[in-house]
Coordinates of C-alpha atoms and ligand atoms in Angstrom, one line a residue:
X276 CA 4.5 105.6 25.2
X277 CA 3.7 104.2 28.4
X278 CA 6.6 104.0 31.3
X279 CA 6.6 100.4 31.4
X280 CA 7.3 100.4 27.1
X281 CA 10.2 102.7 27.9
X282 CA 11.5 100.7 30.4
X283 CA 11.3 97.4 28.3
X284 CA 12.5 98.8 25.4
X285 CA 15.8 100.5 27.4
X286 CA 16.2 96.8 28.7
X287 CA 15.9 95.2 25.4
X288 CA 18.4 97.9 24.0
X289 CA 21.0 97.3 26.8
X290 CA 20.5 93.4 26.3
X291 CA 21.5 94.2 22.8
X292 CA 24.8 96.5 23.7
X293 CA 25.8 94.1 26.7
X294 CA 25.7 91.0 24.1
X295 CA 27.7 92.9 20.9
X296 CA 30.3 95.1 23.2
X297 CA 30.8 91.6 25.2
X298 CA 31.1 89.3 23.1
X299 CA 34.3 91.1 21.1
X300 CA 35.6 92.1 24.8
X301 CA 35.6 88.1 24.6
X302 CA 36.7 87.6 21.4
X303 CA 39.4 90.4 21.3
X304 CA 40.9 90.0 25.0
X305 CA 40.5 86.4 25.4
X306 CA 39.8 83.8 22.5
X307 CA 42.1 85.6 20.4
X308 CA 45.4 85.2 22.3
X309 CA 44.5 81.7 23.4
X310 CA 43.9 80.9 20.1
X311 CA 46.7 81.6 19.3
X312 CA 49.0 80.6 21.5
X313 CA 47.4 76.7 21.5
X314 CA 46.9 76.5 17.9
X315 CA 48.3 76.0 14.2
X316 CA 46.7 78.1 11.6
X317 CA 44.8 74.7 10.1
X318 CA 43.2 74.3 13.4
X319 CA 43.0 78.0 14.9
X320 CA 41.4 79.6 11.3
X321 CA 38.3 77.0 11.2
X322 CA 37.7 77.5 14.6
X323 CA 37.4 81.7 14.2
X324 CA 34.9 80.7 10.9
X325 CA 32.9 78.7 13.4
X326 CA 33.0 81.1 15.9
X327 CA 32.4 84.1 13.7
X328 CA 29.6 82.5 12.1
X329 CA 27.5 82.0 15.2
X330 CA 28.5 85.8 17.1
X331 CA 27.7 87.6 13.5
X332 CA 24.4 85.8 13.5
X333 CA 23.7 86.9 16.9
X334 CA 24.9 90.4 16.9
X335 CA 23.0 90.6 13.7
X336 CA 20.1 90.4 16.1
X337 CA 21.3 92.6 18.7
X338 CA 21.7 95.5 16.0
X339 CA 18.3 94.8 14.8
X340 CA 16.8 95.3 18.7
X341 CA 19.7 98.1 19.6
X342 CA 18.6 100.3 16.3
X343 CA 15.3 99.5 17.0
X344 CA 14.7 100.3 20.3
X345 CA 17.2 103.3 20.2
X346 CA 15.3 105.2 17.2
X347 CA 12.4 104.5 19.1
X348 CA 13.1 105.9 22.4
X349 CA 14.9 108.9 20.3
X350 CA 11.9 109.5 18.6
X351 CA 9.5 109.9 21.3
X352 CA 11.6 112.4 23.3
X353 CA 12.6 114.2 19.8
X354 CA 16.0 115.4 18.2
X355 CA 16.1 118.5 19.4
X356 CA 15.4 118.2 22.7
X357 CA 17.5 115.1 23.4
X358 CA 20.7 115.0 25.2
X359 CA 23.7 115.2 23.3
X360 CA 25.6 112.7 24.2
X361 CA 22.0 110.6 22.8
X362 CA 23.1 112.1 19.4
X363 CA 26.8 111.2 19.7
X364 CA 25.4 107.8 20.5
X365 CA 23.1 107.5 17.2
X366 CA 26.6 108.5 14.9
X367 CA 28.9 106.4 17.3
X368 CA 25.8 103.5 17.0
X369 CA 25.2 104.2 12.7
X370 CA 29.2 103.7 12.4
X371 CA 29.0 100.6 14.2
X372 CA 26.7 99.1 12.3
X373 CA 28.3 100.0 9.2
X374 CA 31.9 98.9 9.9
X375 CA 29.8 95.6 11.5
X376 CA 28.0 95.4 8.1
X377 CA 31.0 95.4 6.5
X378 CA 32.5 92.5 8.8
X379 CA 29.6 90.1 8.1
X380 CA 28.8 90.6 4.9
X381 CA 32.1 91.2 3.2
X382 CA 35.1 90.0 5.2
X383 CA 33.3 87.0 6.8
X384 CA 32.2 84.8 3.5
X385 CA 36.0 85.0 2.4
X386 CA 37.1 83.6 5.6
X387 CA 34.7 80.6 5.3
X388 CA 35.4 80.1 1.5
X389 CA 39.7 80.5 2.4
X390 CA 39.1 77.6 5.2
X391 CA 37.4 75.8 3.0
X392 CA 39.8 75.6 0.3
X393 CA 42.6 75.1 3.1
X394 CA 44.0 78.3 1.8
X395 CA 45.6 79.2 5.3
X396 CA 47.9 82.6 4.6
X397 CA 44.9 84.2 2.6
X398 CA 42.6 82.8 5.7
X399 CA 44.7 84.5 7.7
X400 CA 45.1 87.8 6.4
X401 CA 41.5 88.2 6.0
X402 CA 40.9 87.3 9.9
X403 CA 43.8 89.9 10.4
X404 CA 41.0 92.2 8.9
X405 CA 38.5 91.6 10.8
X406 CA 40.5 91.7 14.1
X407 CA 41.5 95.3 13.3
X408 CA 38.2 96.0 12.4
X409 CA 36.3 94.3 15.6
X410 CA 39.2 96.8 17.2
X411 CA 37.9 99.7 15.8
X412 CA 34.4 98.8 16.9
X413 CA 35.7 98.3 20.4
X414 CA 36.7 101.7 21.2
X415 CA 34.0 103.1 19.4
X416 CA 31.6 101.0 21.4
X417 CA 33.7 102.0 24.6
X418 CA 33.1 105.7 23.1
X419 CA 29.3 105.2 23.0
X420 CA 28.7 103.9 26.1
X421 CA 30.6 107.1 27.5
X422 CA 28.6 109.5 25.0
X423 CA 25.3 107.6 26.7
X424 CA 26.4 107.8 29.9
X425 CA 28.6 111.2 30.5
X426 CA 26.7 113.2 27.9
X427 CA 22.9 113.5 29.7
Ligands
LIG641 C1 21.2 103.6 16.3 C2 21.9 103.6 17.4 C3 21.5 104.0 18.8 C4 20.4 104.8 19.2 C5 19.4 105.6 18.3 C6 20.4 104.8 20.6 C7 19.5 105.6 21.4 C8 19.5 105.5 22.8 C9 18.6 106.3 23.6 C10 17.5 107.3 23.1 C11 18.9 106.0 25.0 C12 18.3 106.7 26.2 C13 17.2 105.9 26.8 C14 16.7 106.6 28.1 O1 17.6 106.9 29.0 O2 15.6 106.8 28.3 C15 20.0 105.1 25.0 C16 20.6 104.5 26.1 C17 21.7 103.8 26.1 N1 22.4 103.3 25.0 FE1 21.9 103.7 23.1 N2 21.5 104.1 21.1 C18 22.1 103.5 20.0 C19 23.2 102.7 20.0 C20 23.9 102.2 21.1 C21 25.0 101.4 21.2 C22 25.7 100.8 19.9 C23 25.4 101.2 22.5 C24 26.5 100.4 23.1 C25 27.5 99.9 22.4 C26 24.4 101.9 23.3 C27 24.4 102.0 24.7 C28 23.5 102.6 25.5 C29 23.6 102.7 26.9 C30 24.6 102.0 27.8 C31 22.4 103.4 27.3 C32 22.0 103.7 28.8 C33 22.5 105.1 29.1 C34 21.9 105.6 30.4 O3 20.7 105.5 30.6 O4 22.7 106.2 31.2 N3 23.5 102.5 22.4 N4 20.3 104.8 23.7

């Protein structure tokens, strides 16, 4: 692997992180409480579809590149020589994936089939699920970046 591959494929990779572990900073921290606070479950629940149905489809693409290009790089300098915090990232990373897996595929259809049948309360308790979920995937994103970062 040349150095310019390595570079591009760190700079895809971080592309990737910037746009997942951003995007539910955004989501989490400021969409949600302003949602909220401006309005009724009618209005704020189709909103969260729409908006979960475009940053799923994206992330779906930034976990395609981030697995991708990690695996790659992790490959070419080998398991057992790599850092550890490189290996903390890969479980921290796999995790991710999974509990985001589980978000898009399982949690999100029954949001969009509960606001379409103006079924607010189960809407609701279903986005209640996915909150504490995109939680959990922001500390362990937070945790990741540390491994990456403090772990060399
Ligand atoms: C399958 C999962 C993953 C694998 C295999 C993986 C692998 C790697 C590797 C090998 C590097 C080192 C590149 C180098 O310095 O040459 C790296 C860097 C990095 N990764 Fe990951 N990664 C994964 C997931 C993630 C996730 C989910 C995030 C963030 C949420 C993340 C954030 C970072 C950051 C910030 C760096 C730069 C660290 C630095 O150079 O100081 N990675 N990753």
């Amino acid at each position: 692997m040349t150095a310019f591959t390595r570079e591009l494929l760190i700079f895809l990779h971080l592309l990737g992180a910037i746009a997942w572990f951003g995007g539910m900073f955004f989501a989490y921290f400021c969409l949600r409480p302003a949602a909220a606070e401006t309005l009724d479950p009618p209005k704020r629940l189709p909103l969260w579809a729409a908006t979960f149905g475009r940053f799923l489809r994206y992330t779906a693409a930034a976990v395609v590149v981030i697995a991708v290009s990690g695996l790659a790089m992790l490959i070419e300098t080998g398991f057992r020589t790599a850092p550890t915090g490189w290996l903390v990232m890969t479980a921290l990373g796999l995790v991710m994936m999974l509990v985001f897996g589980y978000v898009y595929l399982a949690l999100y259809p029954r949001l969009s089939t509960h606001c379409l049948a103006s079924a607010w309360p189960a809407a609701a308790i279903v986005l209640n699920d996915m909150r504490r979920l995109v939680a959990i995937n922001l500390v362990l994103a937070l945790c990741t970046v540390a491994a990456a970062v403090f772990a060399r």
